[in-house]
Coordinates of C-alpha atoms (C1' of nucleotides) in Angstrom, one line a residue:
Chain A
M27 CA -4.5 -65.2 -11.8
N28 CA -3.9 -68.8 -12.8
Y29 CA -6.0 -71.9 -12.5
W30 CA -5.0 -75.4 -11.5
L31 CA -6.3 -78.9 -10.8
M32 CA -4.8 -80.8 -7.8
K33 CA -5.5 -84.5 -7.2
S34 CA -5.8 -86.1 -3.8
E35 CA -6.9 -89.5 -2.7
P36 CA -9.8 -89.0 -0.4
D37 CA -8.8 -91.9 1.7
A38 CA -5.6 -90.0 2.4
F39 CA -6.8 -86.4 2.3
S40 CA -10.2 -85.4 1.2
I41 CA -11.8 -82.0 0.6
E42 CA -13.7 -82.6 3.8
D43 CA -10.4 -82.9 5.6
L44 CA -9.3 -79.6 4.1
K45 CA -12.5 -77.9 5.1
S46 CA -12.1 -79.1 8.7
R47 CA -8.5 -77.8 9.1
P48 CA -7.7 -74.7 11.1
D49 CA -8.0 -71.8 8.7
Q50 CA -9.3 -74.4 6.3
T51 CA -5.7 -74.5 5.0
E52 CA -3.2 -77.2 4.6
P53 CA 0.3 -77.5 3.2
W54 CA 0.2 -79.6 0.1
D55 CA 3.0 -81.9 1.1
G56 CA 4.2 -85.1 -0.4
V57 CA 4.5 -84.1 -4.0
R58 CA 7.4 -86.1 -5.3
N59 CA 7.1 -85.4 -9.0
Y60 CA 9.2 -82.8 -10.7
Q61 CA 6.7 -81.5 -13.1
A62 CA 4.1 -81.1 -10.3
R63 CA 6.7 -79.5 -8.1
N64 CA 7.7 -77.0 -10.8
F65 CA 4.1 -75.8 -11.2
M66 CA 4.0 -75.0 -7.5
R67 CA 7.5 -73.6 -7.4
D68 CA 7.6 -71.6 -10.6
A69 CA 4.0 -70.7 -11.5
M70 CA 1.7 -70.6 -8.6
T71 CA 0.8 -67.3 -6.9
V72 CA -1.3 -66.6 -3.9
G73 CA -5.0 -66.4 -4.9
D74 CA -4.7 -68.8 -7.8
Q75 CA -7.9 -70.9 -8.0
V76 CA -7.7 -74.7 -7.7
F77 CA -10.0 -77.5 -8.6
F78 CA -9.9 -80.1 -5.9
Y79 CA -10.0 -83.5 -7.5
H80 CA -10.6 -86.9 -5.8
S81 CA -8.6 -89.7 -7.4
N82 CA -8.3 -93.4 -6.8
C83 CA -11.8 -93.6 -5.4
K84 CA -15.3 -94.8 -6.3
V85 CA -16.2 -91.7 -8.4
P86 CA -13.1 -89.9 -9.4
G87 CA -13.8 -86.3 -10.2
I88 CA -13.7 -82.6 -9.3
V89 CA -15.4 -82.1 -5.9
G90 CA -14.7 -78.5 -5.0
V91 CA -12.7 -75.3 -5.3
A92 CA -9.7 -74.2 -3.3
E93 CA -7.1 -71.6 -3.7
V94 CA -3.4 -71.1 -3.3
A95 CA -2.8 -69.6 0.2
S96 CA 1.0 -69.2 0.4
K97 CA 4.1 -68.6 -1.6
P98 CA 6.1 -71.7 -2.4
Y99 CA 8.3 -73.0 0.4
P100 CA 10.3 -76.2 1.1
D101 CA 8.2 -79.2 2.0
P102 CA 9.2 -80.0 5.6
T103 CA 8.3 -83.7 5.2
Q104 CA 11.4 -84.3 3.0
F105 CA 13.7 -83.8 6.0
D106 CA 11.6 -85.8 8.5
P107 CA 13.0 -89.3 8.8
D108 CA 9.7 -90.5 10.3
S109 CA 7.7 -89.2 7.3
K110 CA 6.8 -91.5 4.5
Y111 CA 7.8 -88.6 2.3
H112 CA 11.3 -88.4 3.7
D113 CA 13.9 -87.9 1.1
P114 CA 17.4 -88.5 2.4
K115 CA 18.9 -87.2 -0.8
S116 CA 17.5 -83.7 -0.4
D117 CA 20.0 -81.2 0.9
P118 CA 18.6 -78.8 3.5
D119 CA 20.6 -76.0 2.0
K120 CA 19.0 -76.8 -1.4
P121 CA 15.7 -78.4 -0.8
R122 CA 14.5 -80.6 -3.6
W123 CA 10.7 -80.5 -2.8
I124 CA 8.6 -77.4 -2.7
L125 CA 5.0 -76.9 -1.8
V126 CA 2.3 -74.3 -1.3
D127 CA -0.5 -74.0 1.2
I128 CA -4.0 -74.7 -0.1
R129 CA -7.2 -73.1 1.4
Y130 CA -10.7 -74.5 1.1
R131 CA -13.2 -72.3 -0.8
R132 CA -16.3 -74.4 -1.5
H133 CA -17.7 -77.7 -2.6
L134 CA -19.2 -77.9 -6.0
K135 CA -23.0 -78.3 -6.0
R136 CA -22.3 -81.8 -7.4
V137 CA -19.3 -83.9 -8.3
L138 CA -18.0 -83.4 -11.8
S139 CA -17.0 -87.0 -12.4
L140 CA -14.1 -87.9 -14.7
A141 CA -16.5 -89.8 -16.8
E142 CA -18.6 -86.7 -17.4
I143 CA -15.6 -84.5 -18.0
K144 CA -14.4 -87.0 -20.6
Q145 CA -17.7 -86.5 -22.5
H146 CA -16.7 -82.9 -22.9
A147 CA -13.1 -83.6 -24.0
E148 CA -13.7 -82.0 -27.4
A149 CA -15.0 -78.7 -25.9
L150 CA -12.2 -78.6 -23.4
G151 CA -9.5 -79.0 -26.0
D152 CA -6.1 -80.1 -24.8
F153 CA -6.6 -80.9 -21.1
A154 CA -4.1 -83.0 -19.2
L155 CA -6.8 -84.7 -17.1
V156 CA -8.3 -86.4 -20.1
R157 CA -5.2 -87.2 -21.9
K158 CA -4.4 -90.9 -22.1
G159 CA -2.2 -92.2 -19.4
N160 CA -2.3 -89.0 -17.4
R161 CA -0.7 -89.4 -14.0
L162 CA 0.1 -85.8 -13.2
S163 CA -1.1 -84.8 -9.8
I164 CA -1.0 -81.1 -10.4
M165 CA -1.9 -79.6 -13.7
P166 CA -2.7 -76.2 -15.2
V167 CA -6.2 -75.4 -16.3
E168 CA -6.9 -72.7 -18.9
K169 CA -9.4 -70.0 -17.9
E170 CA -11.7 -71.1 -20.7
Q171 CA -11.6 -74.7 -19.4
W172 CA -12.2 -73.5 -15.8
D173 CA -15.2 -71.5 -16.9
Y174 CA -16.5 -74.4 -19.0
L175 CA -16.2 -76.9 -16.1
L176 CA -17.9 -74.5 -13.7
G177 CA -20.7 -74.2 -16.2
L178 CA -21.2 -77.9 -16.0
E179 CA -21.8 -77.6 -12.3
R180 CA -25.2 -76.1 -13.1
A181 CA -26.0 -78.4 -15.9
Chain B
dG3 C1' -7.4 -106.7 -7.7
dC4 C1' -5.8 -105.9 -12.4
dC5 C1' -3.0 -103.7 -15.4
dA6 C1' -1.6 -99.8 -18.7
dA7 C1' 1.1 -95.9 -18.6
dC8 C1' 4.6 -93.5 -16.9
dG9 C1' 8.7 -92.0 -14.0
dT10 C1' 12.9 -93.3 -11.7
dT11 C1' 16.9 -96.1 -10.7
dG12 C1' 21.0 -98.2 -11.6
dG13 C1' 24.1 -101.4 -14.2
dC14 C1' 26.8 -101.2 -18.0
Chain C
dG26 C1' 23.8 -92.1 -22.3
dC27 C1' 21.1 -96.3 -23.0
dC28 C1' 17.7 -99.1 -21.4
dA29 C1' 15.8 -103.0 -18.6
dA30 C1' 13.8 -103.5 -14.2
dC31 C1' 11.2 -101.8 -10.9
dG32 C1' 7.8 -98.9 -8.4
dT33 C1' 3.8 -95.9 -8.5
dT34 C1' -0.5 -93.9 -10.2
dG35 C1' -5.0 -94.3 -10.9
dG36 C1' -9.0 -95.8 -13.8
dC37 C1' -11.8 -99.5 -14.1

DNA sequence: GCCAACGTTGGC
DNA sequence: GCCAACGTTGGC
C-alpha cells in the first residue's frame, strides 16, 4: 500500500466534481509531466490512498481522501485532436502519457491548508509539498507523513 | 495580477 | 550537449 498526494485546480476539477461522478471515479487525465507520469505508471497500485489537494485557489490545501481505482493505462486525451491535452508527438503504439482512475473516498472534516501544513514542516520531514518551488502535481507521501497529516484533521 | 521556480524547446 | 528563450505552475 502506497500513499500519494494529487493536486487539482478546483476551478477545473474539484473533489466535489469527483464525488458527483458515476462510481465517484474519474480518469486522472491531462498529466503532462514525466515525473508525475512515472509515479502513476511505475508505482501506483489499485487501492493506494491519495490525498486530494486543491491548488491555485483561495485556500490551497488537502481537502479529502481518494484512492487509486485502476491499473495504469494510456491517457486517451493525448490522441484526441480536440482535447487541450492532445499530444501529436505521442505514438499510439507507444503512448507517452499514462494515467490511473481515481475514486472518491471522503472529505476531510476540515481543510488542511498549505499554510498549516507548512507549520508542521519539521515534523513531516522531507515532504515535496513544502519544498521550495515545488510544482509537482503528483507526489509520494510516506506512511508516517500520511498518519501525521490525518492526525491534524482532528486537531 | 505578479512573479519565482521550474520544465521544455530548439538553435547552434 | 549547452543554454537562452519561452511557457507553465501555483502561492501570494
